[in-house]
PDB file of C-alpha atoms and ligand atoms in Angstrom:
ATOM      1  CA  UNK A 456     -11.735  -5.630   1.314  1.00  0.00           C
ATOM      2  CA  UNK A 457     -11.459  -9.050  -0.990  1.00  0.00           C
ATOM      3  CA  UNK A 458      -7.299  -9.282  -1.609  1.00  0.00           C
ATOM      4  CA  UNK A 459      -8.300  -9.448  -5.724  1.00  0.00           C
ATOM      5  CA  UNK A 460      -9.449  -5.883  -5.705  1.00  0.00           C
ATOM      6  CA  UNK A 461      -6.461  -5.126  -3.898  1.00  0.00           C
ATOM      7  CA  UNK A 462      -4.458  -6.949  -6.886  1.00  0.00           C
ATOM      8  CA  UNK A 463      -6.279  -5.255  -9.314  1.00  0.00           C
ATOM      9  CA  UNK A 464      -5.647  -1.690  -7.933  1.00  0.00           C
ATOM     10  CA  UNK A 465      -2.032  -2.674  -7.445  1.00  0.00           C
ATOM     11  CA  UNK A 466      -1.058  -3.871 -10.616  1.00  0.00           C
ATOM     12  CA  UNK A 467      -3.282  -0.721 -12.568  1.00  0.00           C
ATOM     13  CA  UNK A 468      -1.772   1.599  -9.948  1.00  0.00           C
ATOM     14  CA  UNK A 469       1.982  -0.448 -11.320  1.00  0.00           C
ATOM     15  CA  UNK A 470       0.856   0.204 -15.167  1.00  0.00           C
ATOM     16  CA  UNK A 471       0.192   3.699 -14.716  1.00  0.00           C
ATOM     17  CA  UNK A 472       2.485   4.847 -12.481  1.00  0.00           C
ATOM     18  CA  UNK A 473       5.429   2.788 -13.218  1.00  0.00           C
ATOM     19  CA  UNK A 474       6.503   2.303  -9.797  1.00  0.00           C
ATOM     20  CA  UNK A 475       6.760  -1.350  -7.910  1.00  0.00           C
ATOM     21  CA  UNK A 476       3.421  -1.068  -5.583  1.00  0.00           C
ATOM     22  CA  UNK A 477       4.414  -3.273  -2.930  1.00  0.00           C
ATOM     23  CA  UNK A 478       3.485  -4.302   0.644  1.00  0.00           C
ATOM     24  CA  UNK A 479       4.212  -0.963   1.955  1.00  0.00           C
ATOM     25  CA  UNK A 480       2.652   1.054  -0.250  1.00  0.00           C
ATOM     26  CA  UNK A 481      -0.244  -1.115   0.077  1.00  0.00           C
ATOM     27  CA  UNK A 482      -0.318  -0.416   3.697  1.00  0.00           C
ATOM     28  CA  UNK A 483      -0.362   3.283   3.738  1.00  0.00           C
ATOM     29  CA  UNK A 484      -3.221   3.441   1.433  1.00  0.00           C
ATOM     30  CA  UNK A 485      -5.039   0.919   3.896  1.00  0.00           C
ATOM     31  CA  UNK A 486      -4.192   3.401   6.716  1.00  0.00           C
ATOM     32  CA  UNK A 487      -5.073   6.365   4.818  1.00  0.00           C
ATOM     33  CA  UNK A 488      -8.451   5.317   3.782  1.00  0.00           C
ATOM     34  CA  UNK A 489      -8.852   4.134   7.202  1.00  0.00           C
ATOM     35  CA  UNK A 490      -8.175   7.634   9.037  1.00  0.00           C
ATOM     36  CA  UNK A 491     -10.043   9.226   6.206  1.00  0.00           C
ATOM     37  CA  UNK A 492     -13.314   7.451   7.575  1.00  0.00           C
ATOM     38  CA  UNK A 493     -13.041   8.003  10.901  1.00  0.00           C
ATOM     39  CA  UNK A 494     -12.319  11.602  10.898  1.00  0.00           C
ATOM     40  CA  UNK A 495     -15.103  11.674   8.043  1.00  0.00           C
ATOM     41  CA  UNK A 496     -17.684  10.857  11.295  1.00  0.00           C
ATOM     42  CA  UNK A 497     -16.468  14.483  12.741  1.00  0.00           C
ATOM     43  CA  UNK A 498     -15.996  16.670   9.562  1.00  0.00           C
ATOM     44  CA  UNK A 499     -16.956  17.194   6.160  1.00  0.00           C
ATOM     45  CA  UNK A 500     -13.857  15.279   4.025  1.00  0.00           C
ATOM     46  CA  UNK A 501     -15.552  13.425   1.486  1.00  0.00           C
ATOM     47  CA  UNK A 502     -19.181  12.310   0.604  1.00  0.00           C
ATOM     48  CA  UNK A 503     -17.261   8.844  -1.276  1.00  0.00           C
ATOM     49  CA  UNK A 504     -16.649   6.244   1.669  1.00  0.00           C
ATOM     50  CA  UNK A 505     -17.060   3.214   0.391  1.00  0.00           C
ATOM     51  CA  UNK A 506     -14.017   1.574   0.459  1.00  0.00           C
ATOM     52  CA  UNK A 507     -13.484   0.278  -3.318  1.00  0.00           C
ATOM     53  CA  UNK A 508     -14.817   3.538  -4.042  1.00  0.00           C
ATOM     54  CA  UNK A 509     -12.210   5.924  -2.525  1.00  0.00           C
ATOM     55  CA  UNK A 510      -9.497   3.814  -3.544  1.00  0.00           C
ATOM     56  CA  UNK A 511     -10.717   4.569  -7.456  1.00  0.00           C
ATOM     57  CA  UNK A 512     -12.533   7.783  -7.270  1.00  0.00           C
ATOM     58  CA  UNK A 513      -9.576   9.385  -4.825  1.00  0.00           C
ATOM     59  CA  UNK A 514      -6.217   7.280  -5.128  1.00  0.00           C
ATOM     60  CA  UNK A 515      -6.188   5.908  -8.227  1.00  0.00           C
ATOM     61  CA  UNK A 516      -7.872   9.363  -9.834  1.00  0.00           C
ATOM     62  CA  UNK A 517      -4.896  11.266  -7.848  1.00  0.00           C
ATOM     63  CA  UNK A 518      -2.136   8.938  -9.092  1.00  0.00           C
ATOM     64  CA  UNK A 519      -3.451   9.885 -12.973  1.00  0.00           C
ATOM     65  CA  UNK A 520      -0.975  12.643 -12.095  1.00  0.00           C
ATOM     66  CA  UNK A 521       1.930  10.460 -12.828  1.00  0.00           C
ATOM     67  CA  UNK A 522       0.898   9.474 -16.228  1.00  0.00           C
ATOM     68  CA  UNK A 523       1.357  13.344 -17.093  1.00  0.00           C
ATOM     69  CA  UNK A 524       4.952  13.191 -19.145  1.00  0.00           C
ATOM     70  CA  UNK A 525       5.603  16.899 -17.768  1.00  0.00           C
ATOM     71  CA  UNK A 526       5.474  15.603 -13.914  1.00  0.00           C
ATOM     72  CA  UNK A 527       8.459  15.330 -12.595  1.00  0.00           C
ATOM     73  CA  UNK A 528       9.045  12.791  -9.561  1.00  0.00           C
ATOM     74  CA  UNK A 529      11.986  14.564  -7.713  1.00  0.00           C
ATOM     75  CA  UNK A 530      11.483  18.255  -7.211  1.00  0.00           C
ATOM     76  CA  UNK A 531       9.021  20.186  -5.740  1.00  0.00           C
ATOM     77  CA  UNK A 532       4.517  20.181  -5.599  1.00  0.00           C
ATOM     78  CA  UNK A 533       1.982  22.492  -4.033  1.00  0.00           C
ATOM     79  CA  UNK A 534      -1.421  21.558  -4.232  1.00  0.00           C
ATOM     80  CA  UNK A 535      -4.085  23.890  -3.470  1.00  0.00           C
ATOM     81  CA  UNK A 536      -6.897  23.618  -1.793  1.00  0.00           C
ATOM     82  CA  UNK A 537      -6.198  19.827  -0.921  1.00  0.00           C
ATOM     83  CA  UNK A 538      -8.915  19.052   0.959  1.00  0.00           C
ATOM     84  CA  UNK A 539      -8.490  15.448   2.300  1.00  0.00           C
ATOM     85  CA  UNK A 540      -5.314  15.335   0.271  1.00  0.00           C
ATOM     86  CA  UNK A 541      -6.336  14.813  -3.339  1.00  0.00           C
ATOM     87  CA  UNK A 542      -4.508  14.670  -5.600  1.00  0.00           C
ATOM     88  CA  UNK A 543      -0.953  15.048  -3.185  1.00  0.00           C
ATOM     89  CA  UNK A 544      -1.172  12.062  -0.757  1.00  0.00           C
ATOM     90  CA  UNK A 545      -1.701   9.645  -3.002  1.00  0.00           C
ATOM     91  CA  UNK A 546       1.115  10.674  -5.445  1.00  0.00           C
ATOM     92  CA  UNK A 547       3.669  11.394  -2.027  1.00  0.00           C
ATOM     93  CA  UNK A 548       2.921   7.737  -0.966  1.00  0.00           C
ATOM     94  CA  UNK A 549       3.739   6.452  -4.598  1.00  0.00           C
ATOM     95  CA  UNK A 550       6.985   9.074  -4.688  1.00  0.00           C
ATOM     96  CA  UNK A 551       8.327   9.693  -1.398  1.00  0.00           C
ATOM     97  CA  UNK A 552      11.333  11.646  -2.964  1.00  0.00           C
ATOM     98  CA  UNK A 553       9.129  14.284  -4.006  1.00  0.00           C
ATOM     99  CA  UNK A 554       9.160  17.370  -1.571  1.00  0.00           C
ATOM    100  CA  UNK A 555       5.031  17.926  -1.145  1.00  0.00           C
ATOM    101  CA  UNK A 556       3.166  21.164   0.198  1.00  0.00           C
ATOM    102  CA  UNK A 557      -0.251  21.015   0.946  1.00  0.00           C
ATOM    103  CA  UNK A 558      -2.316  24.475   1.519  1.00  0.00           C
ATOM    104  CA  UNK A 559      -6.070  25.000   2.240  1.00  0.00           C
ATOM    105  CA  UNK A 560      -8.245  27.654   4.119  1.00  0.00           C
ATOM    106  CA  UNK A 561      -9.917  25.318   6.264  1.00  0.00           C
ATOM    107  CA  UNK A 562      -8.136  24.735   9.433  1.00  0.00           C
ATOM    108  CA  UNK A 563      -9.876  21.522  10.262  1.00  0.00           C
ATOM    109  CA  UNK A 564      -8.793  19.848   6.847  1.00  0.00           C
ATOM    110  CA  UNK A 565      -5.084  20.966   7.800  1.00  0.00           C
ATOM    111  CA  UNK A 566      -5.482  19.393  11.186  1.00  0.00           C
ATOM    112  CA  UNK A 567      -6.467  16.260   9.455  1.00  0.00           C
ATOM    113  CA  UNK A 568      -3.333  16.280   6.696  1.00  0.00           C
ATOM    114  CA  UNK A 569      -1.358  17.308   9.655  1.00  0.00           C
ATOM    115  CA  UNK A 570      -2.424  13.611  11.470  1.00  0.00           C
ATOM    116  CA  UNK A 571      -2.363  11.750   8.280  1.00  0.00           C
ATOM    117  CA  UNK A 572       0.937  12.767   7.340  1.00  0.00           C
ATOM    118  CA  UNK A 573       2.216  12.113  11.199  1.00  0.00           C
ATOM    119  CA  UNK A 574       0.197   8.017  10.867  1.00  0.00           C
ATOM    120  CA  UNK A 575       1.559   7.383   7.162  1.00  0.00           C
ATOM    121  CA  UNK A 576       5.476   8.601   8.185  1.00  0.00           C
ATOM    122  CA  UNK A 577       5.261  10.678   5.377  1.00  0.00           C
ATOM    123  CA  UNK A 578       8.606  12.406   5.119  1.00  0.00           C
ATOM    124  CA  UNK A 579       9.327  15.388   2.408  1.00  0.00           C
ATOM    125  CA  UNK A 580       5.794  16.896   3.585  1.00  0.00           C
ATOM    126  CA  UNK A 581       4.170  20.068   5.036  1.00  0.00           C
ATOM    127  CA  UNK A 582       0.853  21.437   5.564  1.00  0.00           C
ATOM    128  CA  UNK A 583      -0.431  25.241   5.794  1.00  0.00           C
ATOM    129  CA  UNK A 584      -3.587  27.037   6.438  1.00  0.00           C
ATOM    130  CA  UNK A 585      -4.277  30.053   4.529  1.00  0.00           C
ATOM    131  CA  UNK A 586      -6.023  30.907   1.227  1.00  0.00           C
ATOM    132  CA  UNK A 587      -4.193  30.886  -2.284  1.00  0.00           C
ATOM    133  CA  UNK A 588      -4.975  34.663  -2.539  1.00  0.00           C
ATOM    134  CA  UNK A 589      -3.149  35.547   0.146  1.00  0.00           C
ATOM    135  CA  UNK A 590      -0.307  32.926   0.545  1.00  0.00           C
ATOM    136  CA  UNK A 591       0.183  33.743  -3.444  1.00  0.00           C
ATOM    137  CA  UNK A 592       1.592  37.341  -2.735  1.00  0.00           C
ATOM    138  CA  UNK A 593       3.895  35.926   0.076  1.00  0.00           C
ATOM    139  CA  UNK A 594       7.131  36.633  -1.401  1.00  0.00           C
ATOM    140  CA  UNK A 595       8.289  33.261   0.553  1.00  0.00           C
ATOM    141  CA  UNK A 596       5.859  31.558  -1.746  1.00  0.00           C
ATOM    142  CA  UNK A 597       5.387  33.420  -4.705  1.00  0.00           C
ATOM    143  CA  UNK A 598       6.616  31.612  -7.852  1.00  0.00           C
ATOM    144  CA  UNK A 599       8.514  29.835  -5.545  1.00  0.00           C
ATOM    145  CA  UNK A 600       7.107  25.943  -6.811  1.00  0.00           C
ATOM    146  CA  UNK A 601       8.402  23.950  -9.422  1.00  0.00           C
ATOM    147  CA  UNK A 602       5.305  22.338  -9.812  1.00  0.00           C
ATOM    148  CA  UNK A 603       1.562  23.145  -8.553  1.00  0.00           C
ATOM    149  CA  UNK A 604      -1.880  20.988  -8.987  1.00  0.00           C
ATOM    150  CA  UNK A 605      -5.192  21.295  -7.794  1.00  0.00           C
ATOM    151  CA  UNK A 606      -8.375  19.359  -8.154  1.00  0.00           C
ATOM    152  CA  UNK A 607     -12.364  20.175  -7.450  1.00  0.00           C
ATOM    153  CA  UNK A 608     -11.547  23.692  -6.578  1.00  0.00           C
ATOM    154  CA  UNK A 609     -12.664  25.982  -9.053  1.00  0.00           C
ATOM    155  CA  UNK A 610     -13.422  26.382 -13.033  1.00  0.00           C
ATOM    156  CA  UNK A 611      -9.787  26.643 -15.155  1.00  0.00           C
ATOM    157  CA  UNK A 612      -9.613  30.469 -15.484  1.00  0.00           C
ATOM    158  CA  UNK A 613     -10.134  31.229 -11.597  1.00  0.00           C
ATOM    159  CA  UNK A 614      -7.685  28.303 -10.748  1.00  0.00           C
ATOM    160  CA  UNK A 615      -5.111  29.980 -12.895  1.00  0.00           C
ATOM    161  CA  UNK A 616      -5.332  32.788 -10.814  1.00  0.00           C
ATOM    162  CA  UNK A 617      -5.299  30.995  -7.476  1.00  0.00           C
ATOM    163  CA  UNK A 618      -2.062  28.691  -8.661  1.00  0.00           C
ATOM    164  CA  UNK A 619      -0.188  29.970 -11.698  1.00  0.00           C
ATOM    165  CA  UNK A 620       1.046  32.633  -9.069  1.00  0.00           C
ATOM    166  CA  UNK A 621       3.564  29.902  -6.838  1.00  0.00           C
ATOM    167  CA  UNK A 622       4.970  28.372 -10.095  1.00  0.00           C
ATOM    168  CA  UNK A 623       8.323  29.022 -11.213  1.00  0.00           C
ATOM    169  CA  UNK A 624       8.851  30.705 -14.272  1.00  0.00           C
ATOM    170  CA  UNK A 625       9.453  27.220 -16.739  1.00  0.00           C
ATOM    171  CA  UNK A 626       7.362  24.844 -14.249  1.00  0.00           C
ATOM    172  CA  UNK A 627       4.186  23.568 -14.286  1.00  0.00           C
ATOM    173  CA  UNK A 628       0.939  23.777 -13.375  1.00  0.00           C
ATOM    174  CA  UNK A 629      -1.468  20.668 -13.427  1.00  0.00           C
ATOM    175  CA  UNK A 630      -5.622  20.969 -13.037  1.00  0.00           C
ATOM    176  CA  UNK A 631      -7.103  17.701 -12.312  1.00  0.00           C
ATOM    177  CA  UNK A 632     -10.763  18.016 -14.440  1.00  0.00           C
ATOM    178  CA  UNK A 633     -13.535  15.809 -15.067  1.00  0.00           C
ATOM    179  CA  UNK A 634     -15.035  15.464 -18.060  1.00  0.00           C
ATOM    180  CA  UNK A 635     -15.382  19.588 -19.107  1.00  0.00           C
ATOM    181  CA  UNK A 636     -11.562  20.159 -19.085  1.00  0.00           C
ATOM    182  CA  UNK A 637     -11.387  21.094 -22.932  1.00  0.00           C
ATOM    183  CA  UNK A 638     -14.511  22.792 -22.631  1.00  0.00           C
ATOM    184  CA  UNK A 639     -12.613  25.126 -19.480  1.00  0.00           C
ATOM    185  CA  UNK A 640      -9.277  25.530 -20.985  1.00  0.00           C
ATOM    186  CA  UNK A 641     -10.782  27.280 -24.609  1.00  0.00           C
ATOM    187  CA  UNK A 642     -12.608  29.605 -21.260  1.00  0.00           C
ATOM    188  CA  UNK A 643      -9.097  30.170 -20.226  1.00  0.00           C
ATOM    189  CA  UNK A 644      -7.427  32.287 -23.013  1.00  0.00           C
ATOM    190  CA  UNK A 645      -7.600  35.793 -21.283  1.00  0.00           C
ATOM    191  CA  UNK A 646      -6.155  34.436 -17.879  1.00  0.00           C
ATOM    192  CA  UNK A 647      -3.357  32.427 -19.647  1.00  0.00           C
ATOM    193  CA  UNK A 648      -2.169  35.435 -21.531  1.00  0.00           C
ATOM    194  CA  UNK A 649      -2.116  38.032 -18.566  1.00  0.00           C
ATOM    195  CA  UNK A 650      -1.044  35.211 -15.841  1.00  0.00           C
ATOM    196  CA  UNK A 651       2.067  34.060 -17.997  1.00  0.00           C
ATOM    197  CA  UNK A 652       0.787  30.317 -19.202  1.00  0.00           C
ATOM    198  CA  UNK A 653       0.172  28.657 -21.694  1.00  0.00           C
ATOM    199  CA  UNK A 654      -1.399  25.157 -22.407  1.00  0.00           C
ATOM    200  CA  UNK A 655       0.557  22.636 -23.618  1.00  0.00           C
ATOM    201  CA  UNK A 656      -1.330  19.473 -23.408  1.00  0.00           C
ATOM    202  CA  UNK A 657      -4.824  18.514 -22.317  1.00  0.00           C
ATOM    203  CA  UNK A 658      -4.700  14.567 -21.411  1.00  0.00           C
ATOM    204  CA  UNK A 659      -8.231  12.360 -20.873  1.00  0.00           C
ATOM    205  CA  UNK A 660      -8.486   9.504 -19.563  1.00  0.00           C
ATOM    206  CA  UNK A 661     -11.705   6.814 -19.539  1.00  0.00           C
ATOM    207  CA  UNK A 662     -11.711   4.572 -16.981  1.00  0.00           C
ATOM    208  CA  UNK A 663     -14.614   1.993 -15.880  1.00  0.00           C
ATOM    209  CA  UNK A 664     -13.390   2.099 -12.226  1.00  0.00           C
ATOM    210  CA  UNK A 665     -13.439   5.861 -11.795  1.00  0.00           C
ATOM    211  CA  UNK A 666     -16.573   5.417 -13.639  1.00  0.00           C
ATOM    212  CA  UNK A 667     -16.069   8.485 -15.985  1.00  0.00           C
ATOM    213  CA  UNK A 668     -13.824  11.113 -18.198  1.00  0.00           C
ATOM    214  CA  UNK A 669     -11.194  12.503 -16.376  1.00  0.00           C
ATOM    215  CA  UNK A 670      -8.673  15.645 -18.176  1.00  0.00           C
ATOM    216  CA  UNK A 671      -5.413  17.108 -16.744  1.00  0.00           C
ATOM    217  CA  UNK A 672      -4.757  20.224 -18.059  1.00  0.00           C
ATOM    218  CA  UNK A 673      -0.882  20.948 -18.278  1.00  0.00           C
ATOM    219  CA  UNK A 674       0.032  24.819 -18.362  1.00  0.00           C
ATOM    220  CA  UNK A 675       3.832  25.829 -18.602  1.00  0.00           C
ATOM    221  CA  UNK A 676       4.684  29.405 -16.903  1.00  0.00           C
ATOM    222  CA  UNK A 677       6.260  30.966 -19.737  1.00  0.00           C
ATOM    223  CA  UNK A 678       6.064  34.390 -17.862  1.00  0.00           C
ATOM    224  CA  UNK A 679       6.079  35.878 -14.675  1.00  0.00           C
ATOM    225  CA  UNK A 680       2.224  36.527 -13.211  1.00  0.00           C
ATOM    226  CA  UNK A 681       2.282  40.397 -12.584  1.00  0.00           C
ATOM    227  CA  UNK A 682       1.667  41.785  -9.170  1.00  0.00           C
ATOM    228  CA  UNK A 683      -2.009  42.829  -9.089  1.00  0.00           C
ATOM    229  CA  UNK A 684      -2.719  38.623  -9.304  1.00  0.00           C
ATOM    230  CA  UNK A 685      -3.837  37.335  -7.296  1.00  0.00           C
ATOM    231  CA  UNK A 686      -6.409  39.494  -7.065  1.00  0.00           C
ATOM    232  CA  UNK A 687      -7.867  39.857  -2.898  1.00  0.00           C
ATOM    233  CA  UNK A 688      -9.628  37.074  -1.367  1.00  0.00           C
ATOM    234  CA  UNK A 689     -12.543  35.877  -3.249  1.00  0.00           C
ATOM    235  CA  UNK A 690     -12.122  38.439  -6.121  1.00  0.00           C
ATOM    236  CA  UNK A 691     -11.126  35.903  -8.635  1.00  0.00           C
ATOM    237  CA  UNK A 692     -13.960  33.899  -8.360  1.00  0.00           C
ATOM    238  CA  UNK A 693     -16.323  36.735  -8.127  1.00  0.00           C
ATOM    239  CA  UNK A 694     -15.105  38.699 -11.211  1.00  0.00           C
ATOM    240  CA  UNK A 695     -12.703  35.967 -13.211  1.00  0.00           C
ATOM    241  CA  UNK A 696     -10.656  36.953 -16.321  1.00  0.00           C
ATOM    242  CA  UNK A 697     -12.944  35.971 -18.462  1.00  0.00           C
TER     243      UNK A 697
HETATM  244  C1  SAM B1272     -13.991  20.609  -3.122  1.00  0.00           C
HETATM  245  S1  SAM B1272     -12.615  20.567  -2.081  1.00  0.00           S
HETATM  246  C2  SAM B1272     -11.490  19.583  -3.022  1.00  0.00           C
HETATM  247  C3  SAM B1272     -10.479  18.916  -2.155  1.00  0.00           C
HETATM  248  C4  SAM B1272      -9.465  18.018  -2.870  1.00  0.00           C
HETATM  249  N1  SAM B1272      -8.581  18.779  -3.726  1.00  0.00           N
HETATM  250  C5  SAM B1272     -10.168  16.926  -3.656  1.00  0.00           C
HETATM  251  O1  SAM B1272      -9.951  16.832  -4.855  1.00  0.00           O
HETATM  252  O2  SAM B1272     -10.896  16.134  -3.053  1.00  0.00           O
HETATM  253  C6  SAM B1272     -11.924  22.210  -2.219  1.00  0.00           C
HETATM  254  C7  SAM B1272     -10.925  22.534  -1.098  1.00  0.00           C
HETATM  255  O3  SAM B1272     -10.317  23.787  -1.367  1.00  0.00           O
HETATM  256  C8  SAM B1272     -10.285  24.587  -0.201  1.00  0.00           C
HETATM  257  N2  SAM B1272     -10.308  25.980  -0.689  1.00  0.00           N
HETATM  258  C9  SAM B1272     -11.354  26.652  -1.249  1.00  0.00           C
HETATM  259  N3  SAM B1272     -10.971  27.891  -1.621  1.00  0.00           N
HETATM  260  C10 SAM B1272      -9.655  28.013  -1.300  1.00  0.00           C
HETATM  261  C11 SAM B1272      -8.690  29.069  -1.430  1.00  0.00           C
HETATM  262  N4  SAM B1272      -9.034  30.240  -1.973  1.00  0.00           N
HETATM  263  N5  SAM B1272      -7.433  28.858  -1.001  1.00  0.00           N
HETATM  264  C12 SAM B1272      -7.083  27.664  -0.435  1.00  0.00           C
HETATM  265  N6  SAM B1272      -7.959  26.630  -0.278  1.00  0.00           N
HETATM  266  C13 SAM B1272      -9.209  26.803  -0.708  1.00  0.00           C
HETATM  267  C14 SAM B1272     -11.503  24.149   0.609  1.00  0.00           C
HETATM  268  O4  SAM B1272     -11.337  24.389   1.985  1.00  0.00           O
HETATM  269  C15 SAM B1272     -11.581  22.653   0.263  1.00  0.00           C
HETATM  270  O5  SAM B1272     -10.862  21.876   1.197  1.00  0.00           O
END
């Protein structure tokens, strides 16, 4: 890795994110993309390896999360369906304070986070296996998050099933998009109205290192999400409110 793309994804990661990115921070991302690769030889995590390449397409894209003027450093995020941990790891390495919940229905992937989270010394942090359907009626969890996000997981009005159920009633719920976020949220109006959100900004962002458009949705619960939603595993995505 050549120290000036290092420098450059420091002091972007610094301009967006408005936090120092120092020596330790610098570190964990080193170890993270390291750990990433390796267990990448044994299981599906992600197809991007190269290293300049994760560190824009999965850090830096994660970290767009703290441009959103809604986010809130100091309380609480679930993300669902994390995967490798994007967008969560990222934004828990750049604010540690931040109390971060990680849930996704592959056991291996949760094994991974488990290890990652263990190497990094990531306090504030827990990981769970399970599926948003069913962890989303758990009255431990159910609007029970000031703040949710999810990314590559499913089209805006199934992912409003699968997360608008942990928010609090006055939090938020962030969807990491590409490029058809608009297009998805004008999908969304049936599942906003019955799940209790509403929209209440739709940022993009073009960047030449993530090589692409890029769209957080931001939905407020206004309402509480009425009992029948979720819906039983794999219902929403097989008959969304459309
Ligand atoms: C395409 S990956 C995206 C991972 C990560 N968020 C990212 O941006 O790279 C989708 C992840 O969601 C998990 N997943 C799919 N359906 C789920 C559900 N109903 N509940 C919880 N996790 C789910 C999968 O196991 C997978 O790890």
């Amino acid at each position: 890795m050549s120290s000036s793309f290092v420098e450059r994804f420091a002091s972007k990661l610094e301009s967006i994110a408005e936090v120092e990115v120092g020596g330790e921070i610098l570190a964990r991302f080193d170890r993270y993309y390291r750990i990433l690769v390796d267990w990448n030889e044994r299981m599906n995590l992600t197809a991007i390896t190269e290293v300049e390449a994760v560190y824009w397409k999965h850090f830096f894209d994660s970290a767009m999360l703290l441009t959103v003027p809604q986010f809130n450093r100091q309380t609480s995020l679930l993300d669902v369906g994390a995967g490798a941990g994007f967008p969560s790891v990222p934004v828990h390495i750049l604010c540690p304070e931040l109390r971060v919940t990680v849930l996704d229905s592959l056991q291996k992937r949760i094994s991974f986070l488990k290890e990652l989270a263990g190497e990094l010394q990531l306090a504030n942090f827990s990981a769970f296996h399970g599926r948003a359907e069913d962890f989303g009626q758990d009255p431990k969890w159910r609007e029970s998050y000031d703040q949710v996000t999810a990314r590559a997981l499913a089209r805006l009005p199934i992912l409003l099933e699968l997360c608008l159920p942990f928010v609090k009633v006055g939090g938020y719920f962030f969807a990491m998009k590409g490029p058809d976020g608009e297009a998805e949220a004008s999908e969304s109006e049936k599942a906003l109205q019955i799940l209790g959100g509403k929209i209440e900004d739709i940022l993009k962002f073009d960047l030449k290192e993530i090589e692409g458009t890029r769209t957080v949705v931001v939905v407020r619960k206004v309402s509480p999400t009425p009992e029948t939603y979720p819906r039983k595993a794999g219902t929403p995505s097989k008959k969304p409110l459309l």
